[in-house]
Short mmCIF file of C-alpha atoms in Angstrom, two decimals:
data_model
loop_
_atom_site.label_atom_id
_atom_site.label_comp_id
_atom_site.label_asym_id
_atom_site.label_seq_id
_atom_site.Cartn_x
_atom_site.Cartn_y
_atom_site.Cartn_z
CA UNK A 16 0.00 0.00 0.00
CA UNK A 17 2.66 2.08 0.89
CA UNK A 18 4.61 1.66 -2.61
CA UNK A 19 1.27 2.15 -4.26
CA UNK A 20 0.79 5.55 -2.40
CA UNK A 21 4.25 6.73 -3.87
CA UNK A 22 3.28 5.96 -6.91
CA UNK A 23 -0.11 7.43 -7.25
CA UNK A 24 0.98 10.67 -5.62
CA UNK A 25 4.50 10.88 -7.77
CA UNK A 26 2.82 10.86 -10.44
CA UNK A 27 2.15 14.53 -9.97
CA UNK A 28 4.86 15.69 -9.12
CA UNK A 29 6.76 14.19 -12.63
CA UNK A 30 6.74 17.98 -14.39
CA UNK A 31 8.67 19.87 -11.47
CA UNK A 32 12.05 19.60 -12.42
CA UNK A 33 11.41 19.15 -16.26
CA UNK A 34 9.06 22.23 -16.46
CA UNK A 35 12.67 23.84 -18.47
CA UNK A 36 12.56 21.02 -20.50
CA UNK A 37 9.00 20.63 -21.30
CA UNK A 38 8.87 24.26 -22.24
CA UNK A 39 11.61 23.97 -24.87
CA UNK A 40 10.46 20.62 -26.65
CA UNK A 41 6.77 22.00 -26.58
CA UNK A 42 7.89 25.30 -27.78
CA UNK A 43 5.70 27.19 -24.89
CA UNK A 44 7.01 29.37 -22.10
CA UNK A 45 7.78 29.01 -18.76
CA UNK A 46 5.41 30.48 -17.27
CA UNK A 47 2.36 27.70 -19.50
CA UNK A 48 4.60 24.75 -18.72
CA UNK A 49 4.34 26.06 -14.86
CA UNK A 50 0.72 25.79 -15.55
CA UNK A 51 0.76 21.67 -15.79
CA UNK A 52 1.63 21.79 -11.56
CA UNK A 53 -1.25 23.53 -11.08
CA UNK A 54 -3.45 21.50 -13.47
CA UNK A 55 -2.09 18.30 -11.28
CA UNK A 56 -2.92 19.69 -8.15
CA UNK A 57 -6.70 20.66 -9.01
CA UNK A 58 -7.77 17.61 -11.24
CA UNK A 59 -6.13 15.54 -8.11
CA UNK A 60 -8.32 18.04 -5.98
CA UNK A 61 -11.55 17.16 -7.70
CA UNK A 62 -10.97 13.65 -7.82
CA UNK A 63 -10.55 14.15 -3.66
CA UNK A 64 -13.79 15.50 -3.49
CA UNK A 65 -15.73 12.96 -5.86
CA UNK A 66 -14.08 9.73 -5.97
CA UNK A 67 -12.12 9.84 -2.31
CA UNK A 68 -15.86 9.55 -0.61
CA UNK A 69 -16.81 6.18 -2.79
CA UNK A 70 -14.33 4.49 -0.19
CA UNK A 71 -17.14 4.62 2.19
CA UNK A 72 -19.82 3.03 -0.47
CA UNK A 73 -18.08 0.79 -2.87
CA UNK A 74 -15.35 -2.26 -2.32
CA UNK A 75 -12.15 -0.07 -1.51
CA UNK A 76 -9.97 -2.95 -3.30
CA UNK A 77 -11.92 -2.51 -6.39
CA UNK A 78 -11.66 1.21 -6.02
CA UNK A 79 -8.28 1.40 -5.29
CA UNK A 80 -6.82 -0.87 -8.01
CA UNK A 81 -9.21 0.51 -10.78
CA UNK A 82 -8.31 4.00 -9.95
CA UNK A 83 -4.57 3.11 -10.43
CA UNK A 84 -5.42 1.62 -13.85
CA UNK A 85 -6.97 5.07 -14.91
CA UNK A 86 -4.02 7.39 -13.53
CA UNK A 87 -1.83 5.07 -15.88
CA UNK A 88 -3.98 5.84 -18.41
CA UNK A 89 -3.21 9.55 -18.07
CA UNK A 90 0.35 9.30 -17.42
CA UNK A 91 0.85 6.89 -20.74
CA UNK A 92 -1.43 10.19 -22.57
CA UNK A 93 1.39 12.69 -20.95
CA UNK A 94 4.43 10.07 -22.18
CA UNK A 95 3.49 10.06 -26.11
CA UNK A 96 1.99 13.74 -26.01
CA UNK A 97 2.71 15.83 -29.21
CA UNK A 98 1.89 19.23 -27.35
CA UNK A 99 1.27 21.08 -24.41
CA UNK A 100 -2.87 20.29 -24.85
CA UNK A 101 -2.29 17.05 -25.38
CA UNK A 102 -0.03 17.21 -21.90
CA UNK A 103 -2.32 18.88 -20.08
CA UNK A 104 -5.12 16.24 -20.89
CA UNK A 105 -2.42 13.39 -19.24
CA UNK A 106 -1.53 15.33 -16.77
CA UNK A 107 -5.34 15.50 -15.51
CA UNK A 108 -6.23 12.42 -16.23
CA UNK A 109 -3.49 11.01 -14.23
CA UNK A 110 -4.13 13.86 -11.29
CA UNK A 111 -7.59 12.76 -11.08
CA UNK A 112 -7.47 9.01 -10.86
CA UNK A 113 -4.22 9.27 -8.52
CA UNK A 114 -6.32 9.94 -5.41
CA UNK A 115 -6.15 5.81 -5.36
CA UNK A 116 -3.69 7.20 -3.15
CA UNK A 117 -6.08 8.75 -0.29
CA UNK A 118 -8.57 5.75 -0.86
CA UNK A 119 -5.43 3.51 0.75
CA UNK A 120 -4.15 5.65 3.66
CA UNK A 121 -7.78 5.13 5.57
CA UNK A 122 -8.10 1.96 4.17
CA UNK A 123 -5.18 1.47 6.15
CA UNK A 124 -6.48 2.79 9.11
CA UNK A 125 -9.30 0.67 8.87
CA UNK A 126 -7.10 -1.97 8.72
CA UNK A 127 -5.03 -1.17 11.75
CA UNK A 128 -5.41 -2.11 15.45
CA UNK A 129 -6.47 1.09 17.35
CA UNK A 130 -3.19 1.39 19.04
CA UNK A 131 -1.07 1.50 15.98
CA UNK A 132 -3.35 3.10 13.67
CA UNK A 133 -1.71 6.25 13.27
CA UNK A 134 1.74 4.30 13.66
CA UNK A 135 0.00 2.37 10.27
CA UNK A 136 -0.76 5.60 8.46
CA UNK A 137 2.04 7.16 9.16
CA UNK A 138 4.04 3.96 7.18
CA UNK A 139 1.88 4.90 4.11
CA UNK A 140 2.31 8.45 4.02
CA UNK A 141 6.13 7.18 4.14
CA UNK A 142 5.56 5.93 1.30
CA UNK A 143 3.57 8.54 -0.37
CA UNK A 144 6.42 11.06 0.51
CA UNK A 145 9.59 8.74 -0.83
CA UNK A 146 7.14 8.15 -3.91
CA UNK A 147 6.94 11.87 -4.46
CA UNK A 148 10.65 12.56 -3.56
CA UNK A 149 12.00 10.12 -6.34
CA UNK A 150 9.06 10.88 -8.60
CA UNK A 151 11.42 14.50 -8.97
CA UNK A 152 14.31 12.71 -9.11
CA UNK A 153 13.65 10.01 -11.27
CA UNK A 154 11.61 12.21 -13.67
CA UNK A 155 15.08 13.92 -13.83
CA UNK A 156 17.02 10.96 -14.30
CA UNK A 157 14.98 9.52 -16.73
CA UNK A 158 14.82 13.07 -18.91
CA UNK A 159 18.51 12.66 -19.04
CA UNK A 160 18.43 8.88 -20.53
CA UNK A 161 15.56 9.24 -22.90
CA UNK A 162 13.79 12.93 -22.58
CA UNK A 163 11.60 14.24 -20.45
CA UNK A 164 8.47 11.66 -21.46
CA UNK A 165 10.45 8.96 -20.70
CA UNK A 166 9.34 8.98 -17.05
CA UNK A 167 5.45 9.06 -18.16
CA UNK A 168 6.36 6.18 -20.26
CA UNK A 169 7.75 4.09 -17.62
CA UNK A 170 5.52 4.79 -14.56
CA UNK A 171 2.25 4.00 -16.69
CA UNK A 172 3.38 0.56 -17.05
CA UNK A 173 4.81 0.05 -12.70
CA UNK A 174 1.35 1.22 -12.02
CA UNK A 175 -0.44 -1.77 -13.78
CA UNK A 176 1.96 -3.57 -11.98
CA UNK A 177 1.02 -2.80 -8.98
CA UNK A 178 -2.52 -2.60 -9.39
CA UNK A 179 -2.39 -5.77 -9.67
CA UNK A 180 -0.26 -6.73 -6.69
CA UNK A 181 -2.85 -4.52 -5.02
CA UNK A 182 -5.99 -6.51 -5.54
CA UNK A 183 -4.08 -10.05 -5.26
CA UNK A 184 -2.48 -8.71 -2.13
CA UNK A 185 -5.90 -6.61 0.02
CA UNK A 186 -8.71 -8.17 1.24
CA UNK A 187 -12.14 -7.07 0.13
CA UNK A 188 -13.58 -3.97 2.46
CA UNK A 189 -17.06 -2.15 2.16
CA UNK A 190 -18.97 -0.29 4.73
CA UNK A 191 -22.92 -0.91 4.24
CA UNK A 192 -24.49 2.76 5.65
CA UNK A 193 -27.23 2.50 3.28
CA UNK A 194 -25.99 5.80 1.46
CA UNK A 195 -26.59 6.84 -2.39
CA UNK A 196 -23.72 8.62 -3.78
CA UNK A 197 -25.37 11.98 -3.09
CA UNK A 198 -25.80 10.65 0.33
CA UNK A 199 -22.03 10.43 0.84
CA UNK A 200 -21.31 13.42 -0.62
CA UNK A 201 -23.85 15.81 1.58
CA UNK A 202 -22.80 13.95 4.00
CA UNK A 203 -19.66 15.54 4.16
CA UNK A 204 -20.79 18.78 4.18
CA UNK A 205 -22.36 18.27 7.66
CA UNK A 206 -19.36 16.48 8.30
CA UNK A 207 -17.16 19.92 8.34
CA UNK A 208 -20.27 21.88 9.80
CA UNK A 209 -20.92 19.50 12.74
CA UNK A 210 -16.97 19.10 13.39
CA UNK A 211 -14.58 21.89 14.06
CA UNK A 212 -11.48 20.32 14.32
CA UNK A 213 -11.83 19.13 10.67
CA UNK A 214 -12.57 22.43 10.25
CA UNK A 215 -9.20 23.92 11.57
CA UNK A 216 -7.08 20.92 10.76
CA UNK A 217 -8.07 21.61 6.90
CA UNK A 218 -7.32 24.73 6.95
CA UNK A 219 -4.17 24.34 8.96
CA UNK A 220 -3.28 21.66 5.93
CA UNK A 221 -4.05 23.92 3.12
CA UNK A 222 -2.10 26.90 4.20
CA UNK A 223 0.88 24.54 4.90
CA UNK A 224 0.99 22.73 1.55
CA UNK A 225 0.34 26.26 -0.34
CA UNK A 226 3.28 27.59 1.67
CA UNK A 227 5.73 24.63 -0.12
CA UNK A 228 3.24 24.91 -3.13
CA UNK A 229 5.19 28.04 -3.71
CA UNK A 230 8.48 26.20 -4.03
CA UNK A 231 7.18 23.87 -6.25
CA UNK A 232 6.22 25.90 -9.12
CA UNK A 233 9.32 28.27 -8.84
CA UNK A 234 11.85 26.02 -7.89
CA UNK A 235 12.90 24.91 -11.43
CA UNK A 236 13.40 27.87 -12.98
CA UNK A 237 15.68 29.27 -10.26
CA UNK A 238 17.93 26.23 -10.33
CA UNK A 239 18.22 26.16 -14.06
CA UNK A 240 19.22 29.44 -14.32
CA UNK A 241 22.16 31.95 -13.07
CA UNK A 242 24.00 31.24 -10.35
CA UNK A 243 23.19 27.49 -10.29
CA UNK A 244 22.61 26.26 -14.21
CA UNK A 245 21.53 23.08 -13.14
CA UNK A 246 20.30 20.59 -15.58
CA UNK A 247 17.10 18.26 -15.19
CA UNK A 248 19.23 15.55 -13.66
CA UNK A 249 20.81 17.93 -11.24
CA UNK A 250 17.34 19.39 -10.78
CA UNK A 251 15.60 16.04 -9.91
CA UNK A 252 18.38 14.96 -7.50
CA UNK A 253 17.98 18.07 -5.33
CA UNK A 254 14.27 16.50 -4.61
CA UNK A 255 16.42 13.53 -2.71
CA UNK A 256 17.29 16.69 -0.02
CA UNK A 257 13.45 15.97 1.30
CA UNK A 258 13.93 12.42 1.88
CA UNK A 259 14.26 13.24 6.22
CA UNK A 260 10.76 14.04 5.74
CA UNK A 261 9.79 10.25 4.90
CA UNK A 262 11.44 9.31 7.82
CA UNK A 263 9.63 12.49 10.23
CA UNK A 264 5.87 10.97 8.54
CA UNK A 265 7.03 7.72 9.98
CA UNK A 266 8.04 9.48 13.48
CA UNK A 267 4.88 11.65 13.41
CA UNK A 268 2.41 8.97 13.35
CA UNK A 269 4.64 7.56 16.16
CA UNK A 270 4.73 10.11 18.71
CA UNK A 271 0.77 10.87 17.50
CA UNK A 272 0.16 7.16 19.14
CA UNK A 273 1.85 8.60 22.46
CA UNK A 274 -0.37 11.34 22.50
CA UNK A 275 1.86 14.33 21.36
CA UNK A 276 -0.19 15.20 18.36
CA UNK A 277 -0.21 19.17 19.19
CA UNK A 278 3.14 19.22 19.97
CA UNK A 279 4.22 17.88 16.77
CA UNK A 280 1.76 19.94 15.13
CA UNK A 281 3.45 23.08 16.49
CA UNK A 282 7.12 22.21 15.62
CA UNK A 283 5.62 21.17 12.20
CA UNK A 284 4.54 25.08 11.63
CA UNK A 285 7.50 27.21 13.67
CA UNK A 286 9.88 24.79 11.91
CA UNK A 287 8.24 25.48 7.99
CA UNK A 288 8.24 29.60 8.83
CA UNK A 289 12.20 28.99 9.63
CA UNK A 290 12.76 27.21 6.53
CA UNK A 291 12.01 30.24 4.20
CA UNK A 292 15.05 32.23 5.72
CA UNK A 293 17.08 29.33 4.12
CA UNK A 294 15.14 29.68 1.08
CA UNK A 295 15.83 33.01 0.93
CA UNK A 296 19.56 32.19 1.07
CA UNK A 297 19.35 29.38 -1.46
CA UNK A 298 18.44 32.41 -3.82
CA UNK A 299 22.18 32.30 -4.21
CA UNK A 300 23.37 29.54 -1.90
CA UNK A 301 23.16 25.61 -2.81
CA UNK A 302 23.56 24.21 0.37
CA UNK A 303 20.90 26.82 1.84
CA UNK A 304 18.63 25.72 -0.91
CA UNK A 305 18.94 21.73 0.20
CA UNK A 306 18.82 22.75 3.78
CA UNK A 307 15.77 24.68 3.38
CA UNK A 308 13.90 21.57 1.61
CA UNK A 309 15.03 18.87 4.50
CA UNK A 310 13.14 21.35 6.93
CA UNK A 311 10.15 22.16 4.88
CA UNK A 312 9.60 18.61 3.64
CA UNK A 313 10.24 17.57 7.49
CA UNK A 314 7.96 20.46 8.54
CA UNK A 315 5.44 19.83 6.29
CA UNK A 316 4.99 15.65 7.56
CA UNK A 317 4.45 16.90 10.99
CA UNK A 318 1.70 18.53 10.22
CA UNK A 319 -0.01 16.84 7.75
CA UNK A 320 0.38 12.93 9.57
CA UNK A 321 -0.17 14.56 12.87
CA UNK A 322 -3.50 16.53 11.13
CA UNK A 323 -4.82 13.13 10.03
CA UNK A 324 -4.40 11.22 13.24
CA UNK A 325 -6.46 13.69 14.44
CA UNK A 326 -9.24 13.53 12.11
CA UNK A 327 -9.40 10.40 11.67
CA UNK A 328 -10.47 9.80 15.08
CA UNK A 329 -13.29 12.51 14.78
CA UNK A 330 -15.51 10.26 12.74
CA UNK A 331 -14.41 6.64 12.71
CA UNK A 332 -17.30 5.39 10.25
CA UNK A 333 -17.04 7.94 7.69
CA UNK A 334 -13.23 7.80 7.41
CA UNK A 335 -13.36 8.04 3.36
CA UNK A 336 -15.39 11.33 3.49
CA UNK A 337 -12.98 12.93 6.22
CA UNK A 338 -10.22 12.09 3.89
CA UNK A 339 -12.31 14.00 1.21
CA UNK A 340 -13.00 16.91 3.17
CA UNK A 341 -9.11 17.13 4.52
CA UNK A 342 -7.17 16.23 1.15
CA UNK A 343 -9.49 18.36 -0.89
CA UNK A 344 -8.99 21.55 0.74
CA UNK A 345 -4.88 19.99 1.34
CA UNK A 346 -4.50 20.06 -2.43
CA UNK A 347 -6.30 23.47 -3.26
CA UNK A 348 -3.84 24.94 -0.83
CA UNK A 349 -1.48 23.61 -3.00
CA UNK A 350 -2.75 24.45 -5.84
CA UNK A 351 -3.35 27.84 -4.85
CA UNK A 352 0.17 27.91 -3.71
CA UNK A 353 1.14 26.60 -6.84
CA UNK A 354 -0.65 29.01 -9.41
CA UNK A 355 0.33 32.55 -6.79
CA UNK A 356 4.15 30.98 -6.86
CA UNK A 357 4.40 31.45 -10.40
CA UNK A 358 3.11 34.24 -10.54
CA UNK A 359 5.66 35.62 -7.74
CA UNK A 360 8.41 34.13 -9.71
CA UNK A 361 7.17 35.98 -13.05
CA UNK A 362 6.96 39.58 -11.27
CA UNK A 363 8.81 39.79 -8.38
CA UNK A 364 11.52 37.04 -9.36
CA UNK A 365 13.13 34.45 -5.97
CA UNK A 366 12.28 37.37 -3.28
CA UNK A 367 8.64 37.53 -4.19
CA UNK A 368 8.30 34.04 -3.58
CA UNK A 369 10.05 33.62 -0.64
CA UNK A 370 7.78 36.78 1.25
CA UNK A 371 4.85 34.60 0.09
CA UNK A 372 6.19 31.63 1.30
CA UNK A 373 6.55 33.18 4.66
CA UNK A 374 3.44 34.22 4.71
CA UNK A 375 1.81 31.71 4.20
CA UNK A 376 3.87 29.80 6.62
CA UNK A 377 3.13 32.60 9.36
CA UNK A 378 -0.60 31.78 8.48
CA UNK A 379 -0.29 28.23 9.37
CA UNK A 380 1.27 29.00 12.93
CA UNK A 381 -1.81 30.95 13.48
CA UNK A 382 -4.33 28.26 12.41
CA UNK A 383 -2.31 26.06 14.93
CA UNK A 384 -3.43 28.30 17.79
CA UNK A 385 -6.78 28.23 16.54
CA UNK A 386 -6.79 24.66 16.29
CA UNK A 387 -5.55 24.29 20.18
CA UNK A 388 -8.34 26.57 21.37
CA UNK A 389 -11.05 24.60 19.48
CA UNK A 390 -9.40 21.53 20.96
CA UNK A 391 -9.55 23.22 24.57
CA UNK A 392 -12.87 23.94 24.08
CA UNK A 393 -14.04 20.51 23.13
CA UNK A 394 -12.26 18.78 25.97
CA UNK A 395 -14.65 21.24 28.72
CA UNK A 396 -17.53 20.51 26.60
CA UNK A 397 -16.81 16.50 27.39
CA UNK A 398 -16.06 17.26 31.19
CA UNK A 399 -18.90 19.45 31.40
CA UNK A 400 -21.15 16.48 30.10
#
């Protein structure tokens, strides 16, 4: 499940260090090649918020593995695309049917013993994270072997793979709520009215991944120009600086089972607004730049593992909508971060994006205080009762 994760969730992340590249062979400019991150981030946002919730209607095996068959549809479109339309069709296709990935990580959970369940999804979101940290670098790899479809080529095929794995390997799993499909899906809305911790813990989620959303659409461009010149390979292999933060989702879900979710929460947040002074050195500085992305990519697991232990305890039986609900508003903040950090990098060059960054960052810290107060408030509302 874990290796599945990583792929699904790679997937999207194959154009970051190739956006040069892609730009060049598609004869478009940077700034519509930049476009295909944000295009992954909101097809893989709508598929959150309609396909995540059929986890809690339909066999989650079934789901799962056919999912995975349809993202390798899209990333074999995006391997033998001609243009950049024909690219952005792949690149959605694949973004949408990816979120196989969030249909596993409560799967897991369901599959869990109480006491380890966050210890369980933390493994998974392991794997998610490697699977997006050598998506860059293989993508980069790969573009230096055979061009930058290469990867697309190659990942289409490992995900039929392991789709089947999958379904030889899961057992079947279906929760019987006597829902329709519109059922599910206004259930969720009462869902985030009737729980404000999902409320804040969303929130706190999409602010944090729009904060590194920022770096994602930028990064590229400043490493493959002046000072650095970097090419795609070099570009890909900086992605392996973030590879701590496979080992912090691990830790997170960890130290969640021991009770220290807020704790972890707040170093997540004070420990992504530090990162962007690095960033802000790695405008000229290498080693800054790799420094900066083991903290944010360390930062950003603490809160994210430590923000689903929490919500996944808010609603055990619906665990498939409260992944919606989270991941969708997780990937719009990144989405949005994506889109605004272009747009920084086109006006206001490296500095613009790193005072977004910041922001954005500050924002989360904020949403974290919010979140503790809600949490206060809920435990006197138990005692009271």
């Amino acid at each position: 499940m874990a290796v599945a994760t990583g792929l699904c969730a790679g997937g999207n992340y194959f154009n970051q260090p190739l956006l040069d590249s892609i730009a060049d062979a598609l004869g478009v400019g940077q700034s519509t090649a930049a476009v295909t991150v944000t295009v992954a981030q909101v097809s893989y946002g709508i598929g959150l918020l309609f396909l995540v919730p059929l986890g809690d209607l339909l066999d989650r095996r079934r789901l799962a593995v056919g999912l995975m068959v349809l993202a390798a549809t899209g990333q074999a479109i995006s391997g033998f695309a001609p243009s950049i339309g024909w690219l952005m069709i792949g690149t959605a296709m694949a973004g949408l049917f990816s979120v196989a990935a969030q249909v596993l990580v409560p799967f897991a959970a369901t599959l869990a013993a109480p006491e380890r369940r966050a210890t369980a999804v933390g493994t998974v979101m392991s794997g998610l994270l490697v699977g997006i940290l050598l998506a860059r670098s293989v993508a980069g790899l790969l573009s230096g072997l055979g061009g930058w479809q290469t990867v697309y080529r190659v990942s289409a095929v490992v995900m039929v793979v392991v789709a089947a794995a999958l379904w030889r390997a899961l057992p079947s799993s279906r929760e019987h709520l006597g829902l329709g499909y519109r059922g599910i899906l206004a259930s969720m809305g009462r869902l985030l009215r009737d729980e404000p911790r999902l409320r804040t813990r969303s929130v706190l989620g999409a602010v944090s991944f729009a904060s590194m959303g920022v770096v994602f659409a930028s990064m590229a461009f400043l490493l493959a120009g002046e000072p650095f010149g970097l090419d795609d390979v070099a570009i890909g292999l900086v992605g392996l600086a973030g590879v701590a933060g496979a080992v912090m989702a691990n830790a997170t879900g960890r130290l969640a089972d021991r009770g220290l979710v807020q704790a972890t929460t707040g170093v997540g947040t004070v420990l992504l607004c530090a990162s962007w002074g690095l960033f802000a050195l790695g405008g000229h500085l290498l080693i800054a730049f790799l420094a900066a992305m083991v903290i944010a990519d360390m930062a950003l697991q603490c809160v994210h593992v430590s923000n689903q232990s929490v919500i996944y305890e808010l609603a055990p039986h619906a665990r498939s909508r409260v992944t919606s609900v989270y991941m969708t508003s997780y990937f719009i903040g990144g989405a949005t971060g994506s889109a605004f950090g272009s747009v920084a990098w086109s006006t206001y060059g490296w500095a613009g994006v790193c005072v977004l960054g910041l922001a954005l960052a500050v924002v989360s810290v904020a949403v974290w205080v919010l979140d503790l107060r809600v949490a206060s408030r809920a435990v006197a509302v138990r005692q009271a009762c």
